[in-house]
PDB file of C-alpha atoms in Angstrom:
ATOM      1  CA  UNK A   1      62.627  74.474 113.723  1.00  0.00           C
ATOM      2  CA  UNK A   2      65.757  74.281 115.750  1.00  0.00           C
ATOM      3  CA  UNK A   3      68.930  72.620 115.285  1.00  0.00           C
ATOM      4  CA  UNK A   4      70.325  70.527 118.079  1.00  0.00           C
ATOM      5  CA  UNK A   5      73.555  71.745 119.947  1.00  0.00           C
ATOM      6  CA  UNK A   6      77.142  70.765 119.754  1.00  0.00           C
ATOM      7  CA  UNK A   7      77.567  67.194 120.364  1.00  0.00           C
ATOM      8  CA  UNK A   8      80.717  65.280 122.055  1.00  0.00           C
ATOM      9  CA  UNK A   9      82.309  63.766 118.977  1.00  0.00           C
ATOM     10  CA  UNK A  10      86.235  63.229 119.677  1.00  0.00           C
ATOM     11  CA  UNK A  11      86.450  60.816 116.739  1.00  0.00           C
ATOM     12  CA  UNK A  12      85.070  63.394 114.252  1.00  0.00           C
ATOM     13  CA  UNK A  13      82.936  60.740 112.391  1.00  0.00           C
ATOM     14  CA  UNK A  14      79.911  61.207 110.776  1.00  0.00           C
ATOM     15  CA  UNK A  15      77.335  59.788 113.225  1.00  0.00           C
ATOM     16  CA  UNK A  16      73.920  60.370 111.418  1.00  0.00           C
ATOM     17  CA  UNK A  17      71.433  58.356 113.097  1.00  0.00           C
ATOM     18  CA  UNK A  18      73.750  56.247 115.451  1.00  0.00           C
ATOM     19  CA  UNK A  19      72.773  55.984 118.921  1.00  0.00           C
ATOM     20  CA  UNK A  20      74.892  57.209 121.721  1.00  0.00           C
ATOM     21  CA  UNK A  21      75.964  60.628 120.549  1.00  0.00           C
ATOM     22  CA  UNK A  22      75.125  63.115 123.119  1.00  0.00           C
ATOM     23  CA  UNK A  23      75.651  67.170 123.369  1.00  0.00           C
ATOM     24  CA  UNK A  24      78.949  68.234 124.576  1.00  0.00           C
ATOM     25  CA  UNK A  25      79.139  70.787 127.346  1.00  0.00           C
ATOM     26  CA  UNK A  26      79.216  73.670 124.823  1.00  0.00           C
ATOM     27  CA  UNK A  27      75.861  71.905 123.402  1.00  0.00           C
ATOM     28  CA  UNK A  28      74.432  72.017 126.710  1.00  0.00           C
ATOM     29  CA  UNK A  29      75.128  75.551 127.077  1.00  0.00           C
ATOM     30  CA  UNK A  30      73.880  76.332 123.701  1.00  0.00           C
ATOM     31  CA  UNK A  31      70.401  74.586 124.583  1.00  0.00           C
ATOM     32  CA  UNK A  32      70.193  76.571 127.875  1.00  0.00           C
ATOM     33  CA  UNK A  33      70.855  79.922 125.621  1.00  0.00           C
ATOM     34  CA  UNK A  34      68.160  79.101 123.479  1.00  0.00           C
ATOM     35  CA  UNK A  35      65.717  78.183 126.291  1.00  0.00           C
ATOM     36  CA  UNK A  36      66.613  81.826 127.524  1.00  0.00           C
ATOM     37  CA  UNK A  37      65.861  83.270 124.189  1.00  0.00           C
ATOM     38  CA  UNK A  38      62.653  81.746 123.854  1.00  0.00           C
ATOM     39  CA  UNK A  39      61.451  82.065 127.351  1.00  0.00           C
ATOM     40  CA  UNK A  40      58.859  84.777 126.335  1.00  0.00           C
ATOM     41  CA  UNK A  41      57.398  83.198 123.697  1.00  0.00           C
ATOM     42  CA  UNK A  42      53.931  81.425 123.314  1.00  0.00           C
ATOM     43  CA  UNK A  43      55.358  77.966 122.988  1.00  0.00           C
ATOM     44  CA  UNK A  44      52.753  75.386 123.956  1.00  0.00           C
ATOM     45  CA  UNK A  45      54.265  72.226 121.851  1.00  0.00           C
ATOM     46  CA  UNK A  46      57.987  70.928 121.993  1.00  0.00           C
ATOM     47  CA  UNK A  47      58.632  67.831 119.468  1.00  0.00           C
ATOM     48  CA  UNK A  48      61.954  66.414 118.692  1.00  0.00           C
ATOM     49  CA  UNK A  49      63.890  63.961 116.895  1.00  0.00           C
ATOM     50  CA  UNK A  50      64.182  60.579 118.654  1.00  0.00           C
ATOM     51  CA  UNK A  51      68.104  61.137 118.900  1.00  0.00           C
ATOM     52  CA  UNK A  52      69.391  61.611 121.914  1.00  0.00           C
ATOM     53  CA  UNK A  53      71.244  65.214 120.947  1.00  0.00           C
ATOM     54  CA  UNK A  54      67.774  66.478 119.871  1.00  0.00           C
ATOM     55  CA  UNK A  55      65.953  65.297 122.884  1.00  0.00           C
ATOM     56  CA  UNK A  56      68.769  66.910 125.071  1.00  0.00           C
ATOM     57  CA  UNK A  57      68.505  70.305 123.447  1.00  0.00           C
ATOM     58  CA  UNK A  58      64.669  70.198 123.779  1.00  0.00           C
ATOM     59  CA  UNK A  59      64.701  69.480 127.333  1.00  0.00           C
ATOM     60  CA  UNK A  60      65.586  72.930 128.936  1.00  0.00           C
ATOM     61  CA  UNK A  61      62.935  74.608 126.574  1.00  0.00           C
ATOM     62  CA  UNK A  62      60.349  72.439 127.371  1.00  0.00           C
ATOM     63  CA  UNK A  63      61.005  72.479 130.847  1.00  0.00           C
ATOM     64  CA  UNK A  64      60.897  76.421 130.794  1.00  0.00           C
ATOM     65  CA  UNK A  65      57.394  76.260 129.377  1.00  0.00           C
ATOM     66  CA  UNK A  66      56.473  73.334 131.819  1.00  0.00           C
ATOM     67  CA  UNK A  67      56.087  71.018 128.942  1.00  0.00           C
ATOM     68  CA  UNK A  68      57.069  67.435 127.965  1.00  0.00           C
ATOM     69  CA  UNK A  69      59.183  66.644 124.962  1.00  0.00           C
ATOM     70  CA  UNK A  70      57.125  64.896 122.363  1.00  0.00           C
ATOM     71  CA  UNK A  71      58.858  62.973 119.688  1.00  0.00           C
ATOM     72  CA  UNK A  72      58.189  62.892 116.025  1.00  0.00           C
ATOM     73  CA  UNK A  73      60.185  60.229 113.921  1.00  0.00           C
ATOM     74  CA  UNK A  74      60.188  62.313 110.737  1.00  0.00           C
ATOM     75  CA  UNK A  75      62.318  64.984 112.482  1.00  0.00           C
ATOM     76  CA  UNK A  76      65.355  62.336 112.516  1.00  0.00           C
ATOM     77  CA  UNK A  77      68.515  62.939 110.773  1.00  0.00           C
ATOM     78  CA  UNK A  78      69.000  62.057 107.448  1.00  0.00           C
ATOM     79  CA  UNK A  79      69.860  58.343 106.344  1.00  0.00           C
ATOM     80  CA  UNK A  80      73.553  58.504 105.207  1.00  0.00           C
ATOM     81  CA  UNK A  81      75.812  55.265 104.071  1.00  0.00           C
ATOM     82  CA  UNK A  82      78.811  57.215 105.571  1.00  0.00           C
ATOM     83  CA  UNK A  83      77.488  56.902 109.151  1.00  0.00           C
ATOM     84  CA  UNK A  84      80.371  55.996 111.646  1.00  0.00           C
ATOM     85  CA  UNK A  85      83.219  57.272 108.999  1.00  0.00           C
ATOM     86  CA  UNK A  86      85.351  60.062 109.129  1.00  0.00           C
ATOM     87  CA  UNK A  87      84.513  61.863 105.895  1.00  0.00           C
ATOM     88  CA  UNK A  88      86.000  65.240 105.995  1.00  0.00           C
ATOM     89  CA  UNK A  89      87.484  66.604 102.556  1.00  0.00           C
ATOM     90  CA  UNK A  90      90.630  64.933 101.776  1.00  0.00           C
ATOM     91  CA  UNK A  91      90.263  62.577 104.714  1.00  0.00           C
ATOM     92  CA  UNK A  92      88.708  59.341 105.630  1.00  0.00           C
ATOM     93  CA  UNK A  93      86.140  57.338 103.847  1.00  0.00           C
ATOM     94  CA  UNK A  94      86.041  59.686 100.803  1.00  0.00           C
ATOM     95  CA  UNK A  95      89.448  58.983  99.883  1.00  0.00           C
ATOM     96  CA  UNK A  96      88.914  55.309  99.613  1.00  0.00           C
ATOM     97  CA  UNK A  97      88.010  54.076  95.890  1.00  0.00           C
ATOM     98  CA  UNK A  98      85.668  51.480  97.344  1.00  0.00           C
ATOM     99  CA  UNK A  99      83.385  54.293  98.249  1.00  0.00           C
ATOM    100  CA  UNK A 100      83.360  56.334  95.194  1.00  0.00           C
ATOM    101  CA  UNK A 101      80.378  54.664  93.536  1.00  0.00           C
ATOM    102  CA  UNK A 102      78.327  56.048  96.417  1.00  0.00           C
ATOM    103  CA  UNK A 103      79.040  59.619  95.209  1.00  0.00           C
ATOM    104  CA  UNK A 104      78.062  58.959  91.840  1.00  0.00           C
ATOM    105  CA  UNK A 105      74.602  61.100  92.073  1.00  0.00           C
ATOM    106  CA  UNK A 106      75.007  64.017  94.252  1.00  0.00           C
ATOM    107  CA  UNK A 107      71.386  65.225  93.199  1.00  0.00           C
ATOM    108  CA  UNK A 108      69.559  62.554  94.717  1.00  0.00           C
ATOM    109  CA  UNK A 109      71.859  61.953  96.475  1.00  0.00           C
ATOM    110  CA  UNK A 110      73.385  58.394  95.952  1.00  0.00           C
ATOM    111  CA  UNK A 111      74.725  58.004  99.315  1.00  0.00           C
ATOM    112  CA  UNK A 112      71.919  58.780 101.130  1.00  0.00           C
ATOM    113  CA  UNK A 113      68.225  59.610 101.864  1.00  0.00           C
ATOM    114  CA  UNK A 114      66.920  61.417  98.705  1.00  0.00           C
ATOM    115  CA  UNK A 115      66.283  65.182  99.500  1.00  0.00           C
ATOM    116  CA  UNK A 116      62.676  64.988  98.277  1.00  0.00           C
ATOM    117  CA  UNK A 117      61.820  62.315 100.837  1.00  0.00           C
ATOM    118  CA  UNK A 118      63.593  64.450 103.700  1.00  0.00           C
ATOM    119  CA  UNK A 119      61.573  67.585 102.735  1.00  0.00           C
ATOM    120  CA  UNK A 120      58.263  65.590 102.617  1.00  0.00           C
ATOM    121  CA  UNK A 121      58.690  64.106 105.969  1.00  0.00           C
ATOM    122  CA  UNK A 122      59.755  67.412 107.470  1.00  0.00           C
ATOM    123  CA  UNK A 123      56.885  69.185 106.054  1.00  0.00           C
ATOM    124  CA  UNK A 124      54.817  66.670 107.475  1.00  0.00           C
ATOM    125  CA  UNK A 125      56.167  66.876 111.144  1.00  0.00           C
ATOM    126  CA  UNK A 126      55.944  70.990 110.584  1.00  0.00           C
ATOM    127  CA  UNK A 127      51.835  70.353 110.012  1.00  0.00           C
ATOM    128  CA  UNK A 128      51.504  67.932 112.855  1.00  0.00           C
ATOM    129  CA  UNK A 129      53.517  70.543 115.006  1.00  0.00           C
ATOM    130  CA  UNK A 130      51.043  73.456 113.903  1.00  0.00           C
ATOM    131  CA  UNK A 131      47.959  71.338 114.581  1.00  0.00           C
ATOM    132  CA  UNK A 132      49.023  70.469 118.077  1.00  0.00           C
ATOM    133  CA  UNK A 133      50.005  74.046 118.838  1.00  0.00           C
ATOM    134  CA  UNK A 134      46.685  75.159 117.753  1.00  0.00           C
ATOM    135  CA  UNK A 135      47.215  78.786 116.875  1.00  0.00           C
ATOM    136  CA  UNK A 136      50.313  79.216 119.408  1.00  0.00           C
ATOM    137  CA  UNK A 137      53.824  78.463 118.727  1.00  0.00           C
ATOM    138  CA  UNK A 138      55.580  75.091 118.348  1.00  0.00           C
ATOM    139  CA  UNK A 139      59.409  74.307 118.431  1.00  0.00           C
ATOM    140  CA  UNK A 140      60.715  71.463 116.696  1.00  0.00           C
ATOM    141  CA  UNK A 141      64.221  70.166 117.424  1.00  0.00           C
ATOM    142  CA  UNK A 142      65.761  68.469 114.257  1.00  0.00           C
ATOM    143  CA  UNK A 143      69.165  68.216 112.487  1.00  0.00           C
ATOM    144  CA  UNK A 144      71.336  70.431 109.956  1.00  0.00           C
ATOM    145  CA  UNK A 145      70.333  68.677 106.761  1.00  0.00           C
ATOM    146  CA  UNK A 146      66.778  68.134 107.262  1.00  0.00           C
ATOM    147  CA  UNK A 147      66.027  71.682 108.273  1.00  0.00           C
ATOM    148  CA  UNK A 148      67.874  73.078 105.311  1.00  0.00           C
ATOM    149  CA  UNK A 149      66.414  70.993 102.978  1.00  0.00           C
ATOM    150  CA  UNK A 150      63.066  71.838 104.368  1.00  0.00           C
ATOM    151  CA  UNK A 151      63.765  75.614 104.020  1.00  0.00           C
ATOM    152  CA  UNK A 152      65.277  75.159 100.156  1.00  0.00           C
ATOM    153  CA  UNK A 153      61.837  73.042  99.591  1.00  0.00           C
ATOM    154  CA  UNK A 154      59.740  75.815 101.105  1.00  0.00           C
ATOM    155  CA  UNK A 155      61.592  78.619  99.216  1.00  0.00           C
ATOM    156  CA  UNK A 156      61.133  76.718  95.924  1.00  0.00           C
ATOM    157  CA  UNK A 157      64.874  76.196  95.225  1.00  0.00           C
ATOM    158  CA  UNK A 158      66.551  73.343  94.025  1.00  0.00           C
ATOM    159  CA  UNK A 159      67.280  70.289  96.849  1.00  0.00           C
ATOM    160  CA  UNK A 160      70.680  69.608  96.070  1.00  0.00           C
ATOM    161  CA  UNK A 161      73.658  72.159  97.452  1.00  0.00           C
ATOM    162  CA  UNK A 162      76.738  72.531  98.346  1.00  0.00           C
ATOM    163  CA  UNK A 163      77.081  71.789 102.268  1.00  0.00           C
ATOM    164  CA  UNK A 164      79.658  74.444 102.996  1.00  0.00           C
ATOM    165  CA  UNK A 165      76.577  77.066 102.344  1.00  0.00           C
ATOM    166  CA  UNK A 166      74.325  75.876 104.745  1.00  0.00           C
ATOM    167  CA  UNK A 167      72.896  79.001 106.714  1.00  0.00           C
ATOM    168  CA  UNK A 168      71.981  76.381 109.942  1.00  0.00           C
ATOM    169  CA  UNK A 169      74.373  76.680 112.719  1.00  0.00           C
ATOM    170  CA  UNK A 170      74.292  74.793 115.792  1.00  0.00           C
ATOM    171  CA  UNK A 171      71.157  75.687 117.932  1.00  0.00           C
ATOM    172  CA  UNK A 172      69.937  77.992 115.289  1.00  0.00           C
ATOM    173  CA  UNK A 173      66.438  78.570 114.536  1.00  0.00           C
ATOM    174  CA  UNK A 174      64.696  78.572 111.449  1.00  0.00           C
ATOM    175  CA  UNK A 175      61.359  80.054 112.110  1.00  0.00           C
ATOM    176  CA  UNK A 176      58.365  79.332 109.825  1.00  0.00           C
ATOM    177  CA  UNK A 177      55.788  82.020 110.199  1.00  0.00           C
ATOM    178  CA  UNK A 178      52.098  81.224 109.009  1.00  0.00           C
ATOM    179  CA  UNK A 179      48.933  83.177 108.681  1.00  0.00           C
ATOM    180  CA  UNK A 180      46.200  81.023 108.803  1.00  0.00           C
ATOM    181  CA  UNK A 181      47.572  78.259 106.343  1.00  0.00           C
ATOM    182  CA  UNK A 182      49.569  80.445 104.260  1.00  0.00           C
ATOM    183  CA  UNK A 183      53.444  80.382 105.130  1.00  0.00           C
ATOM    184  CA  UNK A 184      54.263  84.027 104.922  1.00  0.00           C
ATOM    185  CA  UNK A 185      57.921  84.548 106.018  1.00  0.00           C
ATOM    186  CA  UNK A 186      60.874  82.510 106.962  1.00  0.00           C
ATOM    187  CA  UNK A 187      62.974  84.049 109.590  1.00  0.00           C
ATOM    188  CA  UNK A 188      66.392  82.636 110.729  1.00  0.00           C
ATOM    189  CA  UNK A 189      68.420  83.527 113.873  1.00  0.00           C
ATOM    190  CA  UNK A 190      71.472  82.379 116.014  1.00  0.00           C
ATOM    191  CA  UNK A 191      70.803  82.970 119.556  1.00  0.00           C
ATOM    192  CA  UNK A 192      73.896  80.777 120.639  1.00  0.00           C
ATOM    193  CA  UNK A 193      75.997  82.412 117.741  1.00  0.00           C
ATOM    194  CA  UNK A 194      77.423  81.243 114.733  1.00  0.00           C
ATOM    195  CA  UNK A 195      79.012  77.953 113.648  1.00  0.00           C
ATOM    196  CA  UNK A 196      81.035  76.384 110.525  1.00  0.00           C
ATOM    197  CA  UNK A 197      78.638  74.187 108.581  1.00  0.00           C
ATOM    198  CA  UNK A 198      81.859  72.219 107.552  1.00  0.00           C
ATOM    199  CA  UNK A 199      82.786  70.847 110.938  1.00  0.00           C
ATOM    200  CA  UNK A 200      82.423  67.319 110.710  1.00  0.00           C
ATOM    201  CA  UNK A 201      79.961  65.654 113.281  1.00  0.00           C
ATOM    202  CA  UNK A 202      78.771  69.004 114.594  1.00  0.00           C
TER     203      UNK A 202
END
């Protein structure tokens, strides 16, 4: 599970599923760095979220393995009612009382797609990718919250969490290791370096 690279987002908004958000120059370099780091892996299937930033992150990895990029809508970013708004702490939409009712339930959460639904669709994408790879390796490009939610679900942890504590840097890999049908290990790595999970729109 690969998180996409840095996105060109000069307005600093939460872009969510909005179209047209591409990788920044740094994000393009991050994608190339990951492609180099997995060049020796037995990857036979590359699949990505339909969003532009994920497709662009997947492209150099697929090219290095002479593969096409498949698309799975289940890998898409989580739905969020604050799309297109600035949501940094102490700034933007969160300071406006009209938006406060959306924050009433952080456990579901009330402002977006339920965590349990994210976990279930992501797990479905994982098993579809495993089937497509058939005993080899598959690489799925998705987004921070879906990847982190899936990891917590597989580790049997509560799904609601502090976003500042997510271990899912830009262009990071959260690898699910299977032995037959059994998940035996989750391995996290940052081939493109560490980034701050609190940065809006990253």
